[in-house]
Amino acid sequence: MNPTSAFQRKALPFFVSALIGALATAGCSGDKPAGGPPPQGPMPVSVIEMQPQKVPTSIEIMAQTEGA
Protein backbone atom coordinates (compact mmCIF):
# COMPACT_ATOMS: atom_id res chain seq x y z
CA MET A 1 0.00 0.00 0.00
CA ASN A 2 1.25 3.42 -0.92
CA PRO A 3 1.58 5.91 2.01
CA THR A 4 0.07 8.62 -0.18
CA SER A 5 -3.10 6.59 -0.83
CA ALA A 6 -3.43 5.86 2.91
CA PHE A 7 -3.23 9.59 3.63
CA GLN A 8 -5.83 10.33 0.95
CA ARG A 9 -8.16 7.69 2.39
CA LYS A 10 -7.84 9.15 5.90
CA ALA A 11 -8.17 12.75 4.70
CA LEU A 12 -11.27 12.15 2.56
CA PRO A 13 -13.80 12.23 5.46
CA PHE A 14 -12.25 15.46 6.73
CA PHE A 15 -12.53 17.17 3.35
CA VAL A 16 -16.09 15.92 2.80
CA SER A 17 -17.21 17.17 6.23
CA ALA A 18 -15.45 20.51 5.62
CA LEU A 19 -17.26 20.85 2.28
CA ILE A 20 -20.64 20.08 3.88
CA GLY A 21 -19.94 22.58 6.66
CA ALA A 22 -18.98 25.28 4.16
CA LEU A 23 -22.14 24.69 2.12
CA ALA A 24 -24.33 24.77 5.24
CA THR A 25 -22.72 28.01 6.39
CA ALA A 26 -23.16 29.61 2.98
CA GLY A 27 -26.81 28.54 2.91
CA CYS A 28 -27.49 30.18 6.27
CA SER A 29 -26.19 33.63 5.38
CA GLY A 30 -28.71 36.34 6.23
CA ASP A 31 -27.75 38.75 3.44
CA LYS A 32 -30.84 38.07 1.33
CA PRO A 33 -34.17 39.68 2.29
CA ALA A 34 -36.92 37.25 3.12
CA GLY A 35 -39.63 36.83 0.53
CA GLY A 36 -43.34 36.92 1.12
CA PRO A 37 -45.74 39.61 2.30
CA PRO A 38 -44.58 42.34 4.67
CA PRO A 39 -45.18 41.68 8.37
CA GLN A 40 -48.51 42.80 9.75
CA GLY A 41 -49.17 44.55 13.04
CA PRO A 42 -50.10 42.74 16.22
CA MET A 43 -53.12 40.46 16.11
CA PRO A 44 -56.28 41.82 17.76
CA VAL A 45 -57.20 40.02 20.98
CA SER A 46 -60.06 40.17 23.45
CA VAL A 47 -59.41 40.39 27.18
CA ILE A 48 -61.64 39.06 29.95
CA GLU A 49 -60.96 40.01 33.55
CA MET A 50 -61.58 37.22 36.03
CA GLN A 51 -62.80 37.87 39.56
CA PRO A 52 -62.76 35.27 42.34
CA GLN A 53 -66.17 34.41 43.76
CA LYS A 54 -67.61 31.80 46.06
CA VAL A 55 -69.78 29.14 44.49
CA PRO A 56 -71.82 26.51 46.32
CA THR A 57 -70.44 23.00 46.24
CA SER A 58 -72.61 19.97 46.68
CA ILE A 59 -72.06 16.27 46.19
CA GLU A 60 -74.81 13.94 45.03
CA ILE A 61 -74.07 10.25 45.35
CA MET A 62 -76.28 7.45 44.09
CA ALA A 63 -76.11 4.33 46.27
CA GLN A 64 -78.02 1.31 47.47
CA THR A 65 -78.05 -0.15 50.93
CA GLU A 66 -78.97 -3.68 51.93
CA GLY A 67 -79.89 -4.97 55.34
CA ALA A 68 -78.32 -8.16 56.60
mmJSON file of the N, C-alpha and C atoms, coordinates in Angstrom:
{"data_MODEL":{"atom_site":{
"group_PDB":["ATOM","ATOM","ATOM","ATOM","ATOM","ATOM","ATOM","ATOM","ATOM","ATOM","ATOM","ATOM","ATOM","ATOM","ATOM","ATOM","ATOM","ATOM","ATOM","ATOM","ATOM","ATOM","ATOM","ATOM","ATOM","ATOM","ATOM","ATOM","ATOM","ATOM","ATOM","ATOM","ATOM","ATOM","ATOM","ATOM","ATOM","ATOM","ATOM","ATOM","ATOM","ATOM","ATOM","ATOM","ATOM","ATOM","ATOM","ATOM","ATOM","ATOM","ATOM","ATOM","ATOM","ATOM","ATOM","ATOM","ATOM","ATOM","ATOM","ATOM","ATOM","ATOM","ATOM","ATOM","ATOM","ATOM","ATOM","ATOM","ATOM","ATOM","ATOM","ATOM","ATOM","ATOM","ATOM","ATOM","ATOM","ATOM","ATOM","ATOM","ATOM","ATOM","ATOM","ATOM","ATOM","ATOM","ATOM","ATOM","ATOM","ATOM","ATOM","ATOM","ATOM","ATOM","ATOM","ATOM","ATOM","ATOM","ATOM","ATOM","ATOM","ATOM","ATOM","ATOM","ATOM","ATOM","ATOM","ATOM","ATOM","ATOM","ATOM","ATOM","ATOM","ATOM","ATOM","ATOM","ATOM","ATOM","ATOM","ATOM","ATOM","ATOM","ATOM","ATOM","ATOM","ATOM","ATOM","ATOM","ATOM","ATOM","ATOM","ATOM","ATOM","ATOM","ATOM","ATOM","ATOM","ATOM","ATOM","ATOM","ATOM","ATOM","ATOM","ATOM","ATOM","ATOM","ATOM","ATOM","ATOM","ATOM","ATOM","ATOM","ATOM","ATOM","ATOM","ATOM","ATOM","ATOM","ATOM","ATOM","ATOM","ATOM","ATOM","ATOM","ATOM","ATOM","ATOM","ATOM","ATOM","ATOM","ATOM","ATOM","ATOM","ATOM","ATOM","ATOM","ATOM","ATOM","ATOM","ATOM","ATOM","ATOM","ATOM","ATOM","ATOM","ATOM","ATOM","ATOM","ATOM","ATOM","ATOM","ATOM","ATOM","ATOM","ATOM","ATOM","ATOM","ATOM","ATOM","ATOM","ATOM","ATOM","ATOM","ATOM"],
"id":[1,2,3,4,5,6,7,8,9,10,11,12,13,14,15,16,17,18,19,20,21,22,23,24,25,26,27,28,29,30,31,32,33,34,35,36,37,38,39,40,41,42,43,44,45,46,47,48,49,50,51,52,53,54,55,56,57,58,59,60,61,62,63,64,65,66,67,68,69,70,71,72,73,74,75,76,77,78,79,80,81,82,83,84,85,86,87,88,89,90,91,92,93,94,95,96,97,98,99,100,101,102,103,104,105,106,107,108,109,110,111,112,113,114,115,116,117,118,119,120,121,122,123,124,125,126,127,128,129,130,131,132,133,134,135,136,137,138,139,140,141,142,143,144,145,146,147,148,149,150,151,152,153,154,155,156,157,158,159,160,161,162,163,164,165,166,167,168,169,170,171,172,173,174,175,176,177,178,179,180,181,182,183,184,185,186,187,188,189,190,191,192,193,194,195,196,197,198,199,200,201,202,203,204],
"type_symbol":["N","C","C","N","C","C","N","C","C","N","C","C","N","C","C","N","C","C","N","C","C","N","C","C","N","C","C","N","C","C","N","C","C","N","C","C","N","C","C","N","C","C","N","C","C","N","C","C","N","C","C","N","C","C","N","C","C","N","C","C","N","C","C","N","C","C","N","C","C","N","C","C","N","C","C","N","C","C","N","C","C","N","C","C","N","C","C","N","C","C","N","C","C","N","C","C","N","C","C","N","C","C","N","C","C","N","C","C","N","C","C","N","C","C","N","C","C","N","C","C","N","C","C","N","C","C","N","C","C","N","C","C","N","C","C","N","C","C","N","C","C","N","C","C","N","C","C","N","C","C","N","C","C","N","C","C","N","C","C","N","C","C","N","C","C","N","C","C","N","C","C","N","C","C","N","C","C","N","C","C","N","C","C","N","C","C","N","C","C","N","C","C","N","C","C","N","C","C","N","C","C","N","C","C"],
"label_atom_id":["N","CA","C","N","CA","C","N","CA","C","N","CA","C","N","CA","C","N","CA","C","N","CA","C","N","CA","C","N","CA","C","N","CA","C","N","CA","C","N","CA","C","N","CA","C","N","CA","C","N","CA","C","N","CA","C","N","CA","C","N","CA","C","N","CA","C","N","CA","C","N","CA","C","N","CA","C","N","CA","C","N","CA","C","N","CA","C","N","CA","C","N","CA","C","N","CA","C","N","CA","C","N","CA","C","N","CA","C","N","CA","C","N","CA","C","N","CA","C","N","CA","C","N","CA","C","N","CA","C","N","CA","C","N","CA","C","N","CA","C","N","CA","C","N","CA","C","N","CA","C","N","CA","C","N","CA","C","N","CA","C","N","CA","C","N","CA","C","N","CA","C","N","CA","C","N","CA","C","N","CA","C","N","CA","C","N","CA","C","N","CA","C","N","CA","C","N","CA","C","N","CA","C","N","CA","C","N","CA","C","N","CA","C","N","CA","C","N","CA","C","N","CA","C","N","CA","C","N","CA","C","N","CA","C","N","CA","C"],
"label_alt_id":[null,null,null,null,null,null,null,null,null,null,null,null,null,null,null,null,null,null,null,null,null,null,null,null,null,null,null,null,null,null,null,null,null,null,null,null,null,null,null,null,null,null,null,null,null,null,null,null,null,null,null,null,null,null,null,null,null,null,null,null,null,null,null,null,null,null,null,null,null,null,null,null,null,null,null,null,null,null,null,null,null,null,null,null,null,null,null,null,null,null,null,null,null,null,null,null,null,null,null,null,null,null,null,null,null,null,null,null,null,null,null,null,null,null,null,null,null,null,null,null,null,null,null,null,null,null,null,null,null,null,null,null,null,null,null,null,null,null,null,null,null,null,null,null,null,null,null,null,null,null,null,null,null,null,null,null,null,null,null,null,null,null,null,null,null,null,null,null,null,null,null,null,null,null,null,null,null,null,null,null,null,null,null,null,null,null,null,null,null,null,null,null,null,null,null,null,null,null,null,null,null,null,null,null],
"label_comp_id":["MET","MET","MET","ASN","ASN","ASN","PRO","PRO","PRO","THR","THR","THR","SER","SER","SER","ALA","ALA","ALA","PHE","PHE","PHE","GLN","GLN","GLN","ARG","ARG","ARG","LYS","LYS","LYS","ALA","ALA","ALA","LEU","LEU","LEU","PRO","PRO","PRO","PHE","PHE","PHE","PHE","PHE","PHE","VAL","VAL","VAL","SER","SER","SER","ALA","ALA","ALA","LEU","LEU","LEU","ILE","ILE","ILE","GLY","GLY","GLY","ALA","ALA","ALA","LEU","LEU","LEU","ALA","ALA","ALA","THR","THR","THR","ALA","ALA","ALA","GLY","GLY","GLY","CYS","CYS","CYS","SER","SER","SER","GLY","GLY","GLY","ASP","ASP","ASP","LYS","LYS","LYS","PRO","PRO","PRO","ALA","ALA","ALA","GLY","GLY","GLY","GLY","GLY","GLY","PRO","PRO","PRO","PRO","PRO","PRO","PRO","PRO","PRO","GLN","GLN","GLN","GLY","GLY","GLY","PRO","PRO","PRO","MET","MET","MET","PRO","PRO","PRO","VAL","VAL","VAL","SER","SER","SER","VAL","VAL","VAL","ILE","ILE","ILE","GLU","GLU","GLU","MET","MET","MET","GLN","GLN","GLN","PRO","PRO","PRO","GLN","GLN","GLN","LYS","LYS","LYS","VAL","VAL","VAL","PRO","PRO","PRO","THR","THR","THR","SER","SER","SER","ILE","ILE","ILE","GLU","GLU","GLU","ILE","ILE","ILE","MET","MET","MET","ALA","ALA","ALA","GLN","GLN","GLN","THR","THR","THR","GLU","GLU","GLU","GLY","GLY","GLY","ALA","ALA","ALA"],
"label_asym_id":["A","A","A","A","A","A","A","A","A","A","A","A","A","A","A","A","A","A","A","A","A","A","A","A","A","A","A","A","A","A","A","A","A","A","A","A","A","A","A","A","A","A","A","A","A","A","A","A","A","A","A","A","A","A","A","A","A","A","A","A","A","A","A","A","A","A","A","A","A","A","A","A","A","A","A","A","A","A","A","A","A","A","A","A","A","A","A","A","A","A","A","A","A","A","A","A","A","A","A","A","A","A","A","A","A","A","A","A","A","A","A","A","A","A","A","A","A","A","A","A","A","A","A","A","A","A","A","A","A","A","A","A","A","A","A","A","A","A","A","A","A","A","A","A","A","A","A","A","A","A","A","A","A","A","A","A","A","A","A","A","A","A","A","A","A","A","A","A","A","A","A","A","A","A","A","A","A","A","A","A","A","A","A","A","A","A","A","A","A","A","A","A","A","A","A","A","A","A","A","A","A","A","A","A"],
"label_entity_id":["1","1","1","1","1","1","1","1","1","1","1","1","1","1","1","1","1","1","1","1","1","1","1","1","1","1","1","1","1","1","1","1","1","1","1","1","1","1","1","1","1","1","1","1","1","1","1","1","1","1","1","1","1","1","1","1","1","1","1","1","1","1","1","1","1","1","1","1","1","1","1","1","1","1","1","1","1","1","1","1","1","1","1","1","1","1","1","1","1","1","1","1","1","1","1","1","1","1","1","1","1","1","1","1","1","1","1","1","1","1","1","1","1","1","1","1","1","1","1","1","1","1","1","1","1","1","1","1","1","1","1","1","1","1","1","1","1","1","1","1","1","1","1","1","1","1","1","1","1","1","1","1","1","1","1","1","1","1","1","1","1","1","1","1","1","1","1","1","1","1","1","1","1","1","1","1","1","1","1","1","1","1","1","1","1","1","1","1","1","1","1","1","1","1","1","1","1","1","1","1","1","1","1","1"],
"label_seq_id":[1,1,1,2,2,2,3,3,3,4,4,4,5,5,5,6,6,6,7,7,7,8,8,8,9,9,9,10,10,10,11,11,11,12,12,12,13,13,13,14,14,14,15,15,15,16,16,16,17,17,17,18,18,18,19,19,19,20,20,20,21,21,21,22,22,22,23,23,23,24,24,24,25,25,25,26,26,26,27,27,27,28,28,28,29,29,29,30,30,30,31,31,31,32,32,32,33,33,33,34,34,34,35,35,35,36,36,36,37,37,37,38,38,38,39,39,39,40,40,40,41,41,41,42,42,42,43,43,43,44,44,44,45,45,45,46,46,46,47,47,47,48,48,48,49,49,49,50,50,50,51,51,51,52,52,52,53,53,53,54,54,54,55,55,55,56,56,56,57,57,57,58,58,58,59,59,59,60,60,60,61,61,61,62,62,62,63,63,63,64,64,64,65,65,65,66,66,66,67,67,67,68,68,68],
"pdbx_PDB_ins_code":[null,null,null,null,null,null,null,null,null,null,null,null,null,null,null,null,null,null,null,null,null,null,null,null,null,null,null,null,null,null,null,null,null,null,null,null,null,null,null,null,null,null,null,null,null,null,null,null,null,null,null,null,null,null,null,null,null,null,null,null,null,null,null,null,null,null,null,null,null,null,null,null,null,null,null,null,null,null,null,null,null,null,null,null,null,null,null,null,null,null,null,null,null,null,null,null,null,null,null,null,null,null,null,null,null,null,null,null,null,null,null,null,null,null,null,null,null,null,null,null,null,null,null,null,null,null,null,null,null,null,null,null,null,null,null,null,null,null,null,null,null,null,null,null,null,null,null,null,null,null,null,null,null,null,null,null,null,null,null,null,null,null,null,null,null,null,null,null,null,null,null,null,null,null,null,null,null,null,null,null,null,null,null,null,null,null,null,null,null,null,null,null,null,null,null,null,null,null,null,null,null,null,null,null],
"Cartn_x":[0.852,0.0,0.896,0.52,1.252,0.911,1.891,1.577,0.724,0.868,0.065,-1.403,-1.705,-3.101,-3.717,-2.915,-3.426,-3.769,-2.933,-3.225,-4.493,-4.645,-5.832,-7.088,-7.002,-8.165,-8.547,-7.558,-7.84,-8.302,-7.834,-8.17,-9.514,-10.014,-11.267,-12.441,-12.675,-13.803,-13.674,-12.455,-12.249,-12.657,-12.21,-12.533,-14.023,-14.649,-16.089,-16.865,-16.5,-17.213,-16.951,-15.738,-15.451,-16.28,-16.447,-17.26,-18.721,-19.244,-20.64,-20.821,-19.86,-19.941,-19.901,-19.06,-18.985,-20.283,-20.875,-22.143,-23.271,-23.288,-24.327,-24.179,-22.952,-22.718,-23.106,-22.803,-23.159,-24.673,-25.361,-26.814,-27.524,-26.864,-27.486,-27.164,-26.534,-26.19,-27.46,-27.512,-28.709,-28.647,-27.882,-27.749,-28.974,-29.696,-30.838,-32.086,-32.913,-34.171,-35.145,-35.944,-36.922,-38.049,-38.525,-39.627,-40.954,-42.024,-43.343,-43.898,-45.104,-45.737,-45.043,-45.195,-44.582,-45.268,-44.573,-45.175,-46.327,-47.353,-48.513,-48.314,-49.211,-49.166,-49.59,-49.696,-50.095,-51.53,-51.789,-53.117,-54.071,-55.315,-56.28,-56.689,-56.811,-57.2,-58.311,-59.061,-60.061,-59.588,-59.879,-59.409,-60.612,-60.591,-61.645,-60.984,-61.503,-60.962,-61.716,-60.982,-61.576,-61.572,-62.668,-62.796,-63.102,-62.44,-62.759,-64.124,-64.873,-66.166,-66.43,-67.274,-67.61,-68.794,-68.692,-69.783,-70.147,-71.424,-71.821,-71.32,-70.868,-70.442,-71.346,-71.786,-72.61,-72.208,-72.394,-72.055,-73.312,-73.677,-74.81,-74.265,-74.582,-74.071,-75.252,-75.255,-76.281,-75.743,-76.577,-76.111,-77.301,-77.01,-78.017,-77.508,-78.429,-78.047,-78.859,-78.284,-78.973,-78.853,-79.93,-79.887,-79.429,-78.8,-78.317,-79.297],
"Cartn_y":[-1.172,0.0,1.234,2.17,3.419,4.358,4.988,5.906,7.09,7.497,8.618,8.23,7.01,6.586,6.412,5.979,5.856,7.23,8.224,9.591,10.119,9.851,10.327,9.671,8.386,7.687,8.229,8.601,9.152,10.6,11.34,12.752,12.975,11.983,12.154,12.516,11.829,12.227,13.656,14.087,15.456,16.459,16.241,17.173,17.161,15.997,15.916,16.658,16.47,17.173,18.674,19.087,20.514,21.112,20.371,20.852,20.985,20.011,20.076,21.243,21.447,22.581,23.913,24.026,25.276,25.542,24.51,24.687,25.057,24.447,24.766,26.193,26.639,28.011,29.01,28.703,29.606,29.663,28.557,28.536,29.284,29.517,30.185,31.67,32.209,33.629,34.462,35.523,36.345,37.586,37.57,38.751,38.99,37.934,38.072,38.458,39.365,39.676,38.513,38.327,37.246,37.596,36.617,36.829,36.767,36.997,36.92,38.291,38.324,39.609,40.307,41.615,42.338,41.952,42.066,41.681,42.606,42.027,42.802,43.235,44.091,44.552,43.445,43.758,42.737,42.273,41.039,40.465,41.039,41.324,41.815,40.682,41.009,40.024,40.599,39.722,40.171,39.767,40.614,40.388,40.266,39.261,39.061,39.102,39.947,40.009,39.026,38.219,37.22,37.739,37.483,37.869,36.618,36.43,35.268,35.451,34.371,34.415,33.051,33.051,31.803,31.17,29.879,29.138,27.977,27.618,26.511,25.182,24.335,23.0,21.979,21.043,19.966,18.671,17.578,16.268,15.417,14.858,13.943,12.572,11.602,10.253,9.299,8.487,7.453,6.18,5.541,4.326,3.458,2.24,1.308,0.72,0.504,-0.15,-1.424,-2.408,-3.677,-4.036,-4.514,-4.973,-6.426,-6.781,-8.157,-9.02],
"Cartn_z":[0.0,0.0,0.0,-0.761,-0.92,0.239,0.899,2.006,1.567,0.314,-0.185,-0.269,-0.727,-0.827,0.564,1.543,2.911,3.47,3.184,3.631,2.963,1.667,0.952,1.512,1.85,2.386,3.762,4.577,5.9,5.82,4.811,4.7,4.021,3.296,2.557,3.47,4.595,5.46,5.985,6.267,6.733,5.66,4.433,3.355,3.019,3.071,2.803,3.887,5.155,6.229,6.167,5.771,5.622,4.493,3.4,2.283,2.695,3.416,3.878,4.841,5.732,6.661,5.941,4.913,4.156,3.411,2.831,2.118,3.081,4.25,5.235,5.733,5.936,6.393,5.316,4.075,2.978,2.799,3.055,2.915,4.02,5.137,6.273,6.337,5.324,5.381,5.343,6.124,6.226,5.359,4.282,3.44,2.57,2.233,1.335,2.131,1.594,2.291,2.144,3.151,3.122,2.167,1.449,0.525,1.249,0.523,1.118,1.436,1.987,2.295,3.463,3.546,4.666,5.976,7.087,8.367,8.741,9.317,9.751,11.194,11.653,13.035,13.978,15.257,16.223,15.979,16.294,16.113,17.16,16.773,17.759,18.706,19.973,20.977,21.844,22.486,23.449,24.84,25.818,27.182,28.097,28.953,29.946,31.313,32.198,33.552,34.428,35.152,36.027,37.458,38.165,39.564,40.382,41.508,42.344,43.004,43.082,43.758,44.37,45.398,46.063,45.343,45.111,44.487,45.405,45.454,46.322,45.757,46.654,46.238,46.899,46.134,46.684,45.994,46.726,46.187,46.229,45.101,45.031,44.692,45.549,45.352,45.264,44.241,44.086,44.728,45.609,46.269,46.654,46.968,47.465,48.776,49.682,50.934,51.081,51.698,51.933,53.408,53.952,55.339,55.409,56.466,56.596,57.326],
"occupancy":[1.0,1.0,1.0,1.0,1.0,1.0,1.0,1.0,1.0,1.0,1.0,1.0,1.0,1.0,1.0,1.0,1.0,1.0,1.0,1.0,1.0,1.0,1.0,1.0,1.0,1.0,1.0,1.0,1.0,1.0,1.0,1.0,1.0,1.0,1.0,1.0,1.0,1.0,1.0,1.0,1.0,1.0,1.0,1.0,1.0,1.0,1.0,1.0,1.0,1.0,1.0,1.0,1.0,1.0,1.0,1.0,1.0,1.0,1.0,1.0,1.0,1.0,1.0,1.0,1.0,1.0,1.0,1.0,1.0,1.0,1.0,1.0,1.0,1.0,1.0,1.0,1.0,1.0,1.0,1.0,1.0,1.0,1.0,1.0,1.0,1.0,1.0,1.0,1.0,1.0,1.0,1.0,1.0,1.0,1.0,1.0,1.0,1.0,1.0,1.0,1.0,1.0,1.0,1.0,1.0,1.0,1.0,1.0,1.0,1.0,1.0,1.0,1.0,1.0,1.0,1.0,1.0,1.0,1.0,1.0,1.0,1.0,1.0,1.0,1.0,1.0,1.0,1.0,1.0,1.0,1.0,1.0,1.0,1.0,1.0,1.0,1.0,1.0,1.0,1.0,1.0,1.0,1.0,1.0,1.0,1.0,1.0,1.0,1.0,1.0,1.0,1.0,1.0,1.0,1.0,1.0,1.0,1.0,1.0,1.0,1.0,1.0,1.0,1.0,1.0,1.0,1.0,1.0,1.0,1.0,1.0,1.0,1.0,1.0,1.0,1.0,1.0,1.0,1.0,1.0,1.0,1.0,1.0,1.0,1.0,1.0,1.0,1.0,1.0,1.0,1.0,1.0,1.0,1.0,1.0,1.0,1.0,1.0,1.0,1.0,1.0,1.0,1.0,1.0],
"B_iso_or_equiv":[0.0,0.0,0.0,0.0,0.0,0.0,0.0,0.0,0.0,0.0,0.0,0.0,0.0,0.0,0.0,0.0,0.0,0.0,0.0,0.0,0.0,0.0,0.0,0.0,0.0,0.0,0.0,0.0,0.0,0.0,0.0,0.0,0.0,0.0,0.0,0.0,0.0,0.0,0.0,0.0,0.0,0.0,0.0,0.0,0.0,0.0,0.0,0.0,0.0,0.0,0.0,0.0,0.0,0.0,0.0,0.0,0.0,0.0,0.0,0.0,0.0,0.0,0.0,0.0,0.0,0.0,0.0,0.0,0.0,0.0,0.0,0.0,0.0,0.0,0.0,0.0,0.0,0.0,0.0,0.0,0.0,0.0,0.0,0.0,0.0,0.0,0.0,0.0,0.0,0.0,0.0,0.0,0.0,0.0,0.0,0.0,0.0,0.0,0.0,0.0,0.0,0.0,0.0,0.0,0.0,0.0,0.0,0.0,0.0,0.0,0.0,0.0,0.0,0.0,0.0,0.0,0.0,0.0,0.0,0.0,0.0,0.0,0.0,0.0,0.0,0.0,0.0,0.0,0.0,0.0,0.0,0.0,0.0,0.0,0.0,0.0,0.0,0.0,0.0,0.0,0.0,0.0,0.0,0.0,0.0,0.0,0.0,0.0,0.0,0.0,0.0,0.0,0.0,0.0,0.0,0.0,0.0,0.0,0.0,0.0,0.0,0.0,0.0,0.0,0.0,0.0,0.0,0.0,0.0,0.0,0.0,0.0,0.0,0.0,0.0,0.0,0.0,0.0,0.0,0.0,0.0,0.0,0.0,0.0,0.0,0.0,0.0,0.0,0.0,0.0,0.0,0.0,0.0,0.0,0.0,0.0,0.0,0.0,0.0,0.0,0.0,0.0,0.0,0.0],
"pdbx_formal_charge":[null,null,null,null,null,null,null,null,null,null,null,null,null,null,null,null,null,null,null,null,null,null,null,null,null,null,null,null,null,null,null,null,null,null,null,null,null,null,null,null,null,null,null,null,null,null,null,null,null,null,null,null,null,null,null,null,null,null,null,null,null,null,null,null,null,null,null,null,null,null,null,null,null,null,null,null,null,null,null,null,null,null,null,null,null,null,null,null,null,null,null,null,null,null,null,null,null,null,null,null,null,null,null,null,null,null,null,null,null,null,null,null,null,null,null,null,null,null,null,null,null,null,null,null,null,null,null,null,null,null,null,null,null,null,null,null,null,null,null,null,null,null,null,null,null,null,null,null,null,null,null,null,null,null,null,null,null,null,null,null,null,null,null,null,null,null,null,null,null,null,null,null,null,null,null,null,null,null,null,null,null,null,null,null,null,null,null,null,null,null,null,null,null,null,null,null,null,null,null,null,null,null,null,null],
"auth_seq_id":[1,1,1,2,2,2,3,3,3,4,4,4,5,5,5,6,6,6,7,7,7,8,8,8,9,9,9,10,10,10,11,11,11,12,12,12,13,13,13,14,14,14,15,15,15,16,16,16,17,17,17,18,18,18,19,19,19,20,20,20,21,21,21,22,22,22,23,23,23,24,24,24,25,25,25,26,26,26,27,27,27,28,28,28,29,29,29,30,30,30,31,31,31,32,32,32,33,33,33,34,34,34,35,35,35,36,36,36,37,37,37,38,38,38,39,39,39,40,40,40,41,41,41,42,42,42,43,43,43,44,44,44,45,45,45,46,46,46,47,47,47,48,48,48,49,49,49,50,50,50,51,51,51,52,52,52,53,53,53,54,54,54,55,55,55,56,56,56,57,57,57,58,58,58,59,59,59,60,60,60,61,61,61,62,62,62,63,63,63,64,64,64,65,65,65,66,66,66,67,67,67,68,68,68],
"auth_comp_id":["MET","MET","MET","ASN","ASN","ASN","PRO","PRO","PRO","THR","THR","THR","SER","SER","SER","ALA","ALA","ALA","PHE","PHE","PHE","GLN","GLN","GLN","ARG","ARG","ARG","LYS","LYS","LYS","ALA","ALA","ALA","LEU","LEU","LEU","PRO","PRO","PRO","PHE","PHE","PHE","PHE","PHE","PHE","VAL","VAL","VAL","SER","SER","SER","ALA","ALA","ALA","LEU","LEU","LEU","ILE","ILE","ILE","GLY","GLY","GLY","ALA","ALA","ALA","LEU","LEU","LEU","ALA","ALA","ALA","THR","THR","THR","ALA","ALA","ALA","GLY","GLY","GLY","CYS","CYS","CYS","SER","SER","SER","GLY","GLY","GLY","ASP","ASP","ASP","LYS","LYS","LYS","PRO","PRO","PRO","ALA","ALA","ALA","GLY","GLY","GLY","GLY","GLY","GLY","PRO","PRO","PRO","PRO","PRO","PRO","PRO","PRO","PRO","GLN","GLN","GLN","GLY","GLY","GLY","PRO","PRO","PRO","MET","MET","MET","PRO","PRO","PRO","VAL","VAL","VAL","SER","SER","SER","VAL","VAL","VAL","ILE","ILE","ILE","GLU","GLU","GLU","MET","MET","MET","GLN","GLN","GLN","PRO","PRO","PRO","GLN","GLN","GLN","LYS","LYS","LYS","VAL","VAL","VAL","PRO","PRO","PRO","THR","THR","THR","SER","SER","SER","ILE","ILE","ILE","GLU","GLU","GLU","ILE","ILE","ILE","MET","MET","MET","ALA","ALA","ALA","GLN","GLN","GLN","THR","THR","THR","GLU","GLU","GLU","GLY","GLY","GLY","ALA","ALA","ALA"],
"auth_asym_id":["A","A","A","A","A","A","A","A","A","A","A","A","A","A","A","A","A","A","A","A","A","A","A","A","A","A","A","A","A","A","A","A","A","A","A","A","A","A","A","A","A","A","A","A","A","A","A","A","A","A","A","A","A","A","A","A","A","A","A","A","A","A","A","A","A","A","A","A","A","A","A","A","A","A","A","A","A","A","A","A","A","A","A","A","A","A","A","A","A","A","A","A","A","A","A","A","A","A","A","A","A","A","A","A","A","A","A","A","A","A","A","A","A","A","A","A","A","A","A","A","A","A","A","A","A","A","A","A","A","A","A","A","A","A","A","A","A","A","A","A","A","A","A","A","A","A","A","A","A","A","A","A","A","A","A","A","A","A","A","A","A","A","A","A","A","A","A","A","A","A","A","A","A","A","A","A","A","A","A","A","A","A","A","A","A","A","A","A","A","A","A","A","A","A","A","A","A","A","A","A","A","A","A","A"],
"auth_atom_id":["N","CA","C","N","CA","C","N","CA","C","N","CA","C","N","CA","C","N","CA","C","N","CA","C","N","CA","C","N","CA","C","N","CA","C","N","CA","C","N","CA","C","N","CA","C","N","CA","C","N","CA","C","N","CA","C","N","CA","C","N","CA","C","N","CA","C","N","CA","C","N","CA","C","N","CA","C","N","CA","C","N","CA","C","N","CA","C","N","CA","C","N","CA","C","N","CA","C","N","CA","C","N","CA","C","N","CA","C","N","CA","C","N","CA","C","N","CA","C","N","CA","C","N","CA","C","N","CA","C","N","CA","C","N","CA","C","N","CA","C","N","CA","C","N","CA","C","N","CA","C","N","CA","C","N","CA","C","N","CA","C","N","CA","C","N","CA","C","N","CA","C","N","CA","C","N","CA","C","N","CA","C","N","CA","C","N","CA","C","N","CA","C","N","CA","C","N","CA","C","N","CA","C","N","CA","C","N","CA","C","N","CA","C","N","CA","C","N","CA","C","N","CA","C","N","CA","C","N","CA","C","N","CA","C","N","CA","C"],
"pdbx_PDB_model_num":[1,1,1,1,1,1,1,1,1,1,1,1,1,1,1,1,1,1,1,1,1,1,1,1,1,1,1,1,1,1,1,1,1,1,1,1,1,1,1,1,1,1,1,1,1,1,1,1,1,1,1,1,1,1,1,1,1,1,1,1,1,1,1,1,1,1,1,1,1,1,1,1,1,1,1,1,1,1,1,1,1,1,1,1,1,1,1,1,1,1,1,1,1,1,1,1,1,1,1,1,1,1,1,1,1,1,1,1,1,1,1,1,1,1,1,1,1,1,1,1,1,1,1,1,1,1,1,1,1,1,1,1,1,1,1,1,1,1,1,1,1,1,1,1,1,1,1,1,1,1,1,1,1,1,1,1,1,1,1,1,1,1,1,1,1,1,1,1,1,1,1,1,1,1,1,1,1,1,1,1,1,1,1,1,1,1,1,1,1,1,1,1,1,1,1,1,1,1,1,1,1,1,1,1]
}}}
